[in-house]
Each structure stands twice: as C-alpha cells, then as structure tokens.
Amino acid sequence: MNFFIKIIFTLIIFNSLTLSQNKETRISDEVLSYNNLNNASATYNLPMFLNNSLDNWTSSRIKFFIDGISFDELPLNFKSPNLLPIDYLYVKEINLSPFTGIKNFSGVSKGYIGINHFKEIPDSFVIKIHSYIGSETGDPLIHVFTRENLKQGNKNKIPLSGSFAASNKISDLSYRFSLGYYGSFSTGSINDNIIGSKSTHYSGKQNKQISGNLLLQFKDSKKEYSLSASAITYYGWDVPPFISAFTHFESYLYSIRGTAKDIIDGLTLSLMNNASVTSIHKVRGMPAAEINLSKYALLTDYNFRLWDINFGVSSSVNLNLAGSPKKADSTIIKFFKDDYKADDYEFFISSFLKKKNFFFDFKIGVNYTIKDEFNFSADLNFGYFISKENLVSIEATSVASSPNLTELYGSYLLNDFGTTDTFTISGNNNLISERNNHLGLQYSFQPDDNINFNLKLFAERNDNPIKQNTLNSKINNRGEIYRDAVYINASSKNTAGIIFNFSYSIGKINFFSSFTYTDNSSIPYYPRILLHNKLIFNLPINSDLHLAFKYSGKTKWEDFEVESINDEFSGEGYSGEINENFSFDLNYYQYIKQFYFLHNVKLGFTIQNIFNNRVRYLPVGNFLERRIIFSFSSEI
Amino acid sequence: MPLNTFYDFMKCLLLIIYFLFTASVIHSQEIETERISWGLSINYTVTEGDLNKHWGNFFSPGIHFQYDINENFLFDASVSASYLKPFTIYNDNEIPSITLINSLAGIECRFASTKNFVLSISPGLSNSTFIFSGKAANKVESNYIEHEFGFFISPAFGFNLSEKFSLEFFIIQQIIFSSPDYLHLTSSGLRFIIR
C-alpha cells in the first residue's frame, strides 16, 4: 500500500512538472544519467562502475578515454570518472560502451567510457562558471535525546563546489583555461564509526579536489596542433578497490598531451604522459605508503580511403612505470618493492564501409603486453537496414587485456588495531592476460525523430578473469571488513541477457526507458534486473523538470562473506547479500538567457532518492540516502 | 559545528538566490523593490511524536516577506523563532531546551483573488535550525546546532484591509527530514502584511 501511495505521488509530480541535459554535480552524475550504470560507491562522489557485467570491482578492466586517448593511471585500482584530469565545463559528449571493444589509441577494453571535450573554442573571450552545494537529509536531531543508543551523526555533505573557465581565440591561436574545486564528506552513520576510530586528526575533514586544465590550440587552414595539460588532486577518505577498507590519502593525477593533426594528409601524431602520485597517510592500523604510476606513449593514427572503403592504421608505443620512492621503515611500507618499468606495444588496422543498405566495421590488432605476451584482438560490426526505419546489426568481439602493474606487484599490510590480526593484500606477478568474448544481436526501430526502439541480445564469456581473491576475512569491532587477499586469474565466467531501450517524445514531454536482464548465475554480484525510466517535461517558463525511477535487483558479493565466528561487531557474520534498490530522483532547471552581466544562466534543484530508501550497491561504506543539491552555471 | 553552520548557511543563501532569480527574471529580469512586501506573524504549532511528548506545542513569532511575480504567483519567505522548554517531568541532564528557527521559502499560488479577499496555497522548502541548550546539550558536544531540510505546504486566506495592509490566516503543514522518524509540525496563525 505504501509503495502504491508513492507511485501515485510520483505520478502527480510527473503531471505537474520537464528536463534537458543533466549536469548537477560531477562528471560521474552525467555518466550515470546516460544509462543504467551502477553507482557502486562507498562514498557517493566517487563511484566505481560495474559497467560490464563480467567486470570485477577490485580489478576493473573498463577503460577511460579522454579525447580518444586512454587514461588508466588511477591509483589503487580506482575507476572513477571523477578522478580524470579533464575540463569539466567543456565536456562535449560522453560515449559509453558497456561491452568489449576496440578503440583507437591503446584501445582494447572490456567496455569503455570516453569523454570528449574538444568543443570548439569560441572566437571571443568567454568565461564560464558552474557551482553546486548539497547534502543528504535526515540527521537525528532531537532523537539523540529521546531515543536510546542513538548517536549524533553527519550525513554526506557537499560543500560549495564549482569550477571556472576562460577561453579566447587570437588569430590562429586559441586557449582555454579552467580551475575547479570540488568538496565532499565521507560522513554517515557507518563511515563515521569506522573513520573516527582510525584517526581523530583526519576524522570529520572534508574530501577535497582541485582541478586545473590548460589547452592551447594552433589551427590554420591546413594543420592543427594542440597542447593540453591537465591535473586533478584528491585528498580525503575513500575505499580504494585494492585495499577495500577506508583509507586516508592524497593523490595528484596529471596528463600532458601534444597532438599534431594531419601533418601529412590523414596522419596524426600524439605524445603523451599520464601520471599519478599517491600518498597513503598513516592512521591507526594502516601504515603510510607512496605509489607512483606513470605512462609515456607515442601514438600514431593514419586514416586513408581505398576502393571506397575507409581504412585506419594506428599504433602506440607505451612505457609504463611504477614505484614507491620513500624508504620503508617502521611507519612507511613499500607498496611497490622495486621500481618497475614495462613497455608494451599495440598495432591495429581498422576499416569502415557504409553503403545505402548496410555498414561494415572491422578492427584487428595485436598487443605485445607488459607480461611479454602476444595478444590478438578483433572487433566486427555489421548492420543491415531492412528499411529506412529498421536496422538489424551484429557485433562479435574478442579482446585480451593484460594485468596492470598494481595487480602484478602492489602490496599493502593492514593491522586490526587493538588485536594482533594483520591482513595483506597483494598483487601476483604470475597473472596472465584475461580474454573477453562478446556476441551481440541488435534490432533498432526509429520511425521518426520522436520514437526510438532498441532491442539487444547479448552473450559474453570471460576467460582467466583477473580479480582479487579473498583468502580470509573478518568484521572488526568497528564494523569494517578486513581481508587477506591476493590477485588471481579466476575460473571462466559466462553471461547472457537482453537490453531494451525505448524513448518517446510527445509535445513537451519526453520519456526514456531502459531495461536490462542479465543471467547472473555465475556473477551474483551483478543485478539480474536493472530498470531506469525517466520523464522530462519542458515547462512554459524556460524550465525543465526531470523525473527518474531506477531499480536495481538483489546482488551477492561472495568475496565479502564473513562467517559469524569472525564477526567481532555483531557476531552475526555477513552473507554478502545486498537487497534490491529503488530510487526516485527529481531535477528542476530554470534557464535565464540574460541576467545583468550573466548569460545563459542555469539554476538547478535536485532531489535524489526522494523517498529516502537506503540505497547501497557495494558491501562497504554507507548507505546512500535522500540528497538535495542546488546548482548554478552561467557564462559571462 | 561551525562548518555545518557554514554549509547550511550557504544552502539557505543559494535557496534565496534561486528564488530571487526565478521571481525577478520571470517577470522583469530585475528585482523591483516596490514588489516586495513584508509583515509580522504569530503562529501556534502543534507537534507530534517525540517532539510532542517531550516539549509539547509552542507559539512562535516571525517575519514574512513576499515578492509579487505577477497577479497569481508570489515568492514567499518567512523566518520564525521559538524557545522550547522540556516538560518538567524529564531530567534536564537528559532532555535539552531547544531554540528552533524555522525558515520557509516557496511559491504562493493565488487561485481566488478579489479586491478584498485572497485564497492561496504555498508549497516550498524549509530549513529548520535546532539549537540545543542546557546540561543535556553536552551530550552532542560540538553538534549543539543542527540544521535540516524539509517540505511544507501552506493554504491561506487573507483580507485586504486597505491598499497598504492585509491580514492573512494561514495553516502550515511541515515535514522535517530527521531520522529515524520525520518531525511533523502543523501550525496555524495570523500575519499582518505591509505593502
């Protein structure tokens, strides 16, 4: 009955409110809004993605691409778009593929998230600003005094955050500069207890990020040269996948890229250096450590046309570095015992043919990996237009991806303070590459611009998946799960499923729906059913209202199972099961063309998880509760 | 907790900026001072649950602002304050006194308006600040000031006494998002508005 009332209430809201693009907080919110990805985070602002159902949280093989070039030097096996050094205000488009595929430039991956922000730099001087502030709701207030055993606690809060960018074009030279500050708190009833016990010094302090970007572009009628330098810092508490426990650290990530386009017709050359420097801070039971990851790459991409077919040849030469420069002593451990250098090489050929009734896309390549293996990968797409509105397509892919240096050589030691129990998480230099095979059959129907219908059947197989394997685990008396774990090549996994996407526009109302069924019998940590519906209303006073409903089915995380005998917190143990999640979200945007000296003002008001269901996707950290966010963006 | 105070202050500030932007831009893109009216209010609040059991019902004086967007819509904001003493049966080491500052902001929709009579309804957001005092406040150490969001809906009817003055009777139904239970407040009162 209660649920029925909620549905009625939601429909009433639907009938009175509209939407457009979604940019209320960070790049992760934007990525999440694109489809039914899982927000699998312990702290809301840094979600990890289980984009591909066969992926592993502790060892994600999802690749990030910034302007077509990969960025994978994230520390401690993090996979969060919020850690990418990008110019957030100029994100032009986000491309997502939950499935295995090949992209140019270091591109073999089990799914990818590509962020392109090469928006044209305007001819005149433009300043852009974007800011937001928000909080989860529901502090105990008076109940601390009126109920027994209830402690005062703070909810996840977002302090005033935002970014600023300036750009201009002077003759053939364009520049764009941006600076941003993002804050968040990893607070909440579960996190506070764990964090507070580990450090009184760092407890209650906010997580901070500062980002900076500079893009210089020289473009005349024939050639284009660009230089991009970007950096982002991250300071605070989080649960890195490698450690799987709350860690206080600071990290500096940067990327420098130089690209020369069409130096000879069709030939593009790029030089790149990506790096991250991370310090784990010493807190109770967790020693300090330093982790440096770096990659240098020379990338070439040559495109030409022959017999009416587009061809591409791309190659990359990569040098990967990892090390822990600080000397080990009683308070600092060596995350990497030595300095590691490993080179790898990639070479791909691609072709693309499009005719009136069909298209054909084929990529094949070889990768000589950091493990001195030769891996072949191939990606085939074929589509046939039955009629102008009906398209049938098939995709078949087989790609191999090698372990990274963290999974091969990283190591960290925790101590459950107050006891003699120690736990080690370590890499494994015997790992070999994993291989992912994907087959998909798709039908699309688009009779006009207002209706889009898409149905996809897929089957996938993952051989020798790289993952962190738990050997021994316990729940300590603060409620945190500690474990001994080592990276392994696990036994093969299979899955199959169906994805259904539908969108419909009528007048000023737009409706989007996405449904995914995944056979999760060999991957119980992935929800069998994911559902994402969204209604967008364009209101008459230059405003939009977006209403969204998300459902994610039950999951079970076998690596987090703890027997009752090893549970010092409640004595009940933990089954690793997470209940199904419902979430209703509302966004309201007001657009103002001009307000004094401000142009294109956009004011946003968002309520996430309206009915305050306790949403959780991972067995660690807090539940996600109702959150209210205000945002503001404008140009000058 | 000073940081929390700052964050909630910023939230309130943004909320006010948001509504002022909306109100001013929809009509004229400029805030016209002659569209602003203000007044004083007094209301009596009936509480429920733990709030009723330990502190009971209370009176609160307040100040009210309105901004005319057009004939049918107004931006409404009000702040009221009250002091809640716990019932004497409770130990003052356990239950603190509360200074409650209630800030409401919403859009008032006038759906029946004549020269002398106005009927309206205002939905909106609220921010409630709880300042705990007395011996029991030590229990929460530096968290003795807490803020929380909520929603409210307020029907009202008013009489225009003259061109400059009006008297409005209102009811406010408010939910404050606290855990484990929400706080429900039902207020009724009078406000005297000067244009």
XYZ file of N, CA and C in Angstrom, chain A residues 229-364:
408
model
N 47.387 20.337 -20.990
C 47.963 19.967 -19.698
C 46.846 20.015 -18.663
N 46.639 18.907 -17.972
C 45.524 18.825 -17.035
C 45.968 18.144 -15.757
N 45.397 18.551 -14.659
C 45.741 17.923 -13.382
C 44.525 17.915 -12.475
N 44.467 16.921 -11.602
C 43.422 16.892 -10.573
C 44.022 16.286 -9.311
N 43.649 16.820 -8.173
C 44.125 16.257 -6.911
C 42.946 15.615 -6.200
N 43.236 14.699 -5.305
C 42.181 14.111 -4.476
C 42.747 13.876 -3.097
N 42.109 14.461 -2.098
C 42.562 14.342 -0.723
C 41.369 13.937 0.119
N 41.516 12.899 0.903
C 40.411 12.559 1.800
C 40.295 11.074 2.070
N 39.129 10.698 2.570
C 38.836 9.307 2.915
C 38.110 8.642 1.754
N 38.500 7.445 1.432
C 37.738 6.674 0.460
C 38.077 5.198 0.621
N 37.354 4.376 -0.117
C 37.604 2.936 -0.065
C 38.187 2.516 -1.407
N 39.510 2.506 -1.540
C 40.080 2.113 -2.826
C 39.846 0.620 -3.071
N 39.545 0.232 -4.289
C 39.287 -1.184 -4.561
C 40.442 -2.094 -4.156
N 41.678 -1.640 -4.310
C 42.805 -2.517 -3.982
C 42.811 -2.860 -2.491
N 42.525 -1.887 -1.630
C 42.596 -2.102 -0.178
C 41.252 -2.546 0.393
N 40.144 -2.110 -0.226
C 38.786 -2.479 0.225
C 38.499 -2.054 1.657
N 39.205 -1.073 2.175
C 38.948 -0.574 3.528
C 39.143 0.941 3.494
N 38.548 1.639 4.458
C 38.679 3.093 4.473
C 40.133 3.512 4.632
N 40.568 4.383 3.737
C 41.963 4.797 3.668
C 41.982 6.315 3.548
N 42.921 6.940 4.239
C 43.066 8.390 4.067
C 44.301 8.644 3.214
N 44.123 9.370 2.131
C 45.241 9.543 1.205
C 45.131 10.857 0.460
N 46.205 11.211 -0.213
C 46.141 12.306 -1.167
C 46.785 11.856 -2.454
N 46.200 12.289 -3.559
C 46.646 11.808 -4.854
C 46.698 12.978 -5.834
N 47.710 12.969 -6.683
C 47.863 14.002 -7.715
C 47.911 13.294 -9.057
N 46.974 13.604 -9.916
C 46.917 12.951 -11.219
C 47.073 14.013 -12.294
N 47.916 13.734 -13.266
C 48.035 14.718 -14.336
C 48.247 14.070 -15.689
N 48.011 14.832 -16.719
C 48.159 14.342 -18.082
C 48.652 15.491 -18.968
N 49.670 15.223 -19.757
C 50.158 16.210 -20.728
C 50.106 15.547 -22.102
N 49.485 16.205 -23.028
C 49.333 15.624 -24.367
C 49.636 16.653 -25.438
N 50.400 16.247 -26.411
C 50.637 17.093 -27.571
C 50.182 16.339 -28.809
N 49.418 16.973 -29.655
C 48.891 16.297 -30.851
C 49.116 17.161 -32.083
N 49.599 16.516 -33.126
C 49.731 17.194 -34.423
C 48.828 16.463 -35.405
N 47.811 17.176 -35.873
C 46.811 16.556 -36.746
C 47.145 16.834 -38.197
N 47.019 15.800 -39.021
C 47.196 15.956 -40.469
C 48.549 16.552 -40.836
N 49.606 16.092 -40.156
C 50.922 16.613 -40.536
C 51.280 16.156 -41.951
N 50.853 14.942 -42.274
C 50.748 14.528 -43.679
C 49.277 14.158 -43.810
N 48.672 14.302 -44.950
C 47.237 14.028 -45.090
C 46.825 12.745 -44.371
N 45.978 12.865 -43.348
C 45.443 11.692 -42.652
C 46.292 11.188 -41.506
N 47.475 11.743 -41.309
C 48.361 11.232 -40.255
C 48.323 12.140 -39.026
N 48.024 11.534 -37.877
C 48.016 12.267 -36.606
C 49.052 11.648 -35.682
N 49.854 12.503 -35.070
C 50.875 12.040 -34.118
C 50.571 12.626 -32.753
N 50.697 11.806 -31.715
C 50.468 12.315 -30.359
C 51.564 11.812 -29.432
N 51.950 12.687 -28.544
C 52.876 12.321 -27.466
C 52.156 12.556 -26.155
N 52.327 11.648 -25.203
C 51.514 11.769 -24.001
C 52.271 11.302 -22.771
N 52.023 11.958 -21.667
C 52.495 11.457 -20.374
C 51.341 11.591 -19.373
N 50.905 10.446 -18.818
C 49.903 10.423 -17.750
C 50.604 9.969 -16.480
N 50.211 10.489 -15.345
C 50.850 10.034 -14.110
C 49.942 10.259 -12.911
N 50.173 9.482 -11.872
C 49.539 9.727 -10.576
C 50.568 9.513 -9.480
N 50.554 10.394 -8.491
C 51.438 10.285 -7.324
C 50.530 10.257 -6.107
N 50.562 9.164 -5.371
C 49.602 8.974 -4.278
C 50.318 8.673 -2.972
N 49.901 9.341 -1.904
C 50.431 9.045 -0.573
C 49.304 8.542 0.307
N 49.475 7.350 0.839
C 48.529 6.858 1.851
C 49.015 7.408 3.185
N 48.131 8.057 3.919
C 48.536 8.633 5.205
C 48.448 7.587 6.314
N 49.314 7.747 7.268
C 49.325 6.809 8.398
C 48.128 7.094 9.306
N 47.309 6.088 9.526
C 46.242 6.171 10.531
C 46.330 4.894 11.359
N 45.490 4.757 12.369
C 45.621 3.576 13.247
C 45.421 2.291 12.441
N 46.396 1.409 12.520
C 46.302 0.119 11.842
C 46.695 0.157 10.376
N 46.953 1.358 9.835
C 47.287 1.455 8.411
C 48.552 2.295 8.236
N 49.638 1.682 7.823
C 50.886 2.425 7.665
C 50.863 3.326 6.431
N 51.772 4.291 6.419
C 51.890 5.179 5.263
C 52.512 4.422 4.098
N 52.215 4.879 2.900
C 52.825 4.278 1.698
C 52.770 5.298 0.580
N 53.632 5.116 -0.405
C 53.622 6.020 -1.553
C 53.553 5.200 -2.836
N 52.763 5.670 -3.768
C 52.547 4.910 -5.008
C 52.671 5.871 -6.181
N 53.607 5.620 -7.048
C 53.741 6.438 -8.255
C 53.458 5.574 -9.483
N 52.587 6.060 -10.343
C 52.299 5.362 -11.601
C 52.474 6.358 -12.733
N 53.060 5.900 -13.814
C 53.284 6.828 -14.914
C 53.280 6.078 -16.239
N 52.906 6.796 -17.272
C 52.925 6.184 -18.605
C 53.335 7.234 -19.631
N 54.279 6.859 -20.496
C 54.665 7.697 -21.635
C 54.219 6.961 -22.883
N 53.696 7.682 -23.834
C 53.235 6.992 -25.044
C 53.456 7.847 -26.293
N 53.792 7.149 -27.367
C 53.859 7.769 -28.695
C 52.782 7.092 -29.521
N 51.852 7.870 -30.027
C 50.701 7.308 -30.721
C 50.644 7.839 -32.149
N 50.384 6.935 -33.064
C 50.198 7.375 -34.454
C 48.859 6.851 -34.957
N 48.251 7.625 -35.790
C 46.959 7.228 -36.347
C 46.916 7.725 -37.792
N 46.781 6.792 -38.713
C 46.771 7.177 -40.127
C 45.487 6.682 -40.769
N 44.751 7.588 -41.353
C 43.482 7.226 -41.997
C 43.568 7.495 -43.494
N 43.092 6.564 -44.266
C 43.088 6.754 -45.720
C 41.878 6.044 -46.325
N 41.636 6.330 -47.578
C 40.465 5.767 -48.263
C 40.927 5.013 -49.498
N 40.437 3.800 -49.647
C 40.839 2.958 -50.774
C 39.625 2.156 -51.223
N 39.386 2.059 -52.468
C 38.236 1.314 -53.043
C 36.936 1.698 -52.328
N 36.764 2.947 -52.079
C 35.536 3.428 -51.416
C 35.392 2.978 -49.957
N 36.472 2.462 -49.411
C 36.425 1.993 -48.016
C 37.382 2.854 -47.192
N 36.934 3.238 -45.971
C 37.808 3.978 -45.051
C 38.683 2.996 -44.291
N 39.989 3.263 -44.301
C 40.904 2.420 -43.538
C 41.620 3.248 -42.486
N 42.011 2.599 -41.411
C 42.806 3.273 -40.387
C 43.896 2.336 -39.893
N 45.050 2.899 -39.657
C 46.140 2.128 -39.069
C 46.607 2.914 -37.852
N 46.595 2.275 -36.697
C 47.042 3.011 -35.513
C 48.013 2.165 -34.707
N 48.928 2.838 -34.072
C 49.902 2.108 -33.262
C 50.229 2.937 -32.032
N 50.666 2.270 -31.004
C 51.134 3.004 -29.829
C 52.315 2.275 -29.206
N 53.245 3.052 -28.753
C 54.408 2.537 -28.028
C 54.307 3.125 -26.638
N 54.195 2.267 -25.640
C 53.931 2.735 -24.284
C 55.029 2.299 -23.324
N 55.424 3.212 -22.471
C 56.350 2.870 -21.386
C 55.612 3.109 -20.075
N 55.473 2.045 -19.286
C 54.733 2.120 -18.026
C 55.709 2.042 -16.852
N 55.524 2.912 -15.881
C 56.423 2.953 -14.724
C 55.624 2.855 -13.436
N 56.193 2.175 -12.456
C 55.562 2.119 -11.125
C 56.658 2.077 -10.080
N 56.413 2.728 -8.955
C 57.416 2.698 -7.892
C 56.897 3.303 -6.612
N 57.650 3.080 -5.551
C 57.353 3.674 -4.239
C 58.627 4.327 -3.746
N 58.806 5.609 -4.010
C 60.107 6.223 -3.769
C 60.541 6.306 -2.317
N 59.595 6.360 -1.399
C 60.008 6.521 0.003
C 60.594 5.227 0.556
N 61.612 5.402 1.395
C 62.243 4.233 2.016
C 61.318 3.628 3.062
N 61.294 2.315 3.089
C 60.457 1.644 4.080
C 61.091 1.740 5.460
N 60.271 1.985 6.468
C 60.735 1.892 7.856
C 59.557 1.411 8.699
N 59.575 1.713 9.983
C 58.513 1.158 10.828
C 57.159 1.815 10.552
N 57.169 3.016 9.955
C 55.884 3.685 9.713
C 55.505 3.737 8.230
N 56.454 3.465 7.359
C 56.160 3.510 5.908
C 56.429 2.132 5.317
N 55.502 1.666 4.511
C 55.772 0.401 3.824
C 55.966 0.674 2.339
N 56.623 -0.245 1.696
C 56.846 -0.138 0.258
C 55.664 -0.792 -0.454
N 54.819 0.002 -1.075
C 53.696 -0.578 -1.824
C 54.243 -1.371 -3.014
N 55.228 -0.754 -3.704
C 55.971 -1.491 -4.740
C 57.374 -1.745 -4.192
N 57.768 -3.003 -4.132
C 59.078 -3.316 -3.530
C 60.222 -2.696 -4.322
N 60.096 -2.682 -5.663
C 61.133 -2.112 -6.533
C 60.496 -1.074 -7.451
N 61.368 -0.451 -8.241
C 60.843 0.387 -9.319
C 60.631 -0.512 -10.537
N 59.473 -0.425 -11.135
C 59.162 -1.299 -12.266
C 59.025 -0.479 -13.547
N 59.626 -1.002 -14.619
C 59.485 -0.394 -15.941
C 58.979 -1.492 -16.867
N 57.979 -1.199 -17.622
C 57.474 -2.220 -18.537
C 56.943 -1.529 -19.778
N 57.374 -1.994 -20.932
C 56.865 -1.389 -22.158
C 55.849 -2.318 -22.813
N 54.948 -1.744 -23.527
C 54.016 -2.545 -24.313
C 53.732 -1.824 -25.623
N 53.274 -2.595 -26.604
C 53.109 -2.064 -27.956
C 51.769 -2.529 -28.503
N 51.144 -1.654 -29.264
C 49.868 -2.030 -29.875
C 49.869 -1.629 -31.344
N 49.245 -2.466 -32.157
C 49.129 -2.146 -33.580
C 47.757 -2.616 -34.056
N 46.994 -1.707 -34.634
C 45.644 -2.062 -35.081
C 45.386 -1.595 -36.511
N 44.601 -2.383 -37.208
C 44.119 -1.975 -38.528
C 42.601 -1.962 -38.452
N 42.004 -0.934 -38.971
C 40.544 -0.884 -38.961
C 40.028 -0.485 -40.335
N 38.822 -0.882 -40.614
C 38.203 -0.464 -41.877
C 36.730 -0.203 -41.627
N 36.189 0.689 -42.422
C 34.776 1.034 -42.254
C 34.175 1.294 -43.618
N 33.080 0.612 -43.872
C 32.398 0.767 -45.154
C 30.929 1.043 -44.886
N 30.403 2.074 -45.527
C 28.980 2.331 -45.360
C 28.334 2.497 -46.729
N 27.314 1.696 -46.975
C 26.546 1.786 -48.211
C 25.107 2.131 -47.849
N 24.288 2.244 -48.878
C 22.904 2.661 -48.635
C 22.179 1.696 -47.685
N 22.405 0.388 -47.868
C 21.641 -0.600 -47.109
C 22.399 -1.260 -45.966
N 23.685 -1.044 -45.902
C 24.422 -1.740 -44.838
C 25.679 -0.974 -44.460
N 26.248 -1.318 -43.306
C 27.570 -0.824 -42.944
C 28.386 -1.969 -42.361
N 29.688 -1.829 -42.457
C 30.580 -2.893 -42.029
C 31.796 -2.244 -41.378
N 32.124 -2.680 -40.173
C 33.203 -2.075 -39.403
C 34.054 -3.212 -38.850
N 35.331 -3.168 -39.139
C 36.187 -4.294 -38.746
C 37.497 -3.767 -38.185
N 37.895 -4.317 -37.033
C 39.175 -3.927 -36.433
C 39.906 -5.181 -35.994
N 41.192 -5.180 -36.240
C 42.004 -6.316 -35.784
C 43.347 -5.767 -35.320
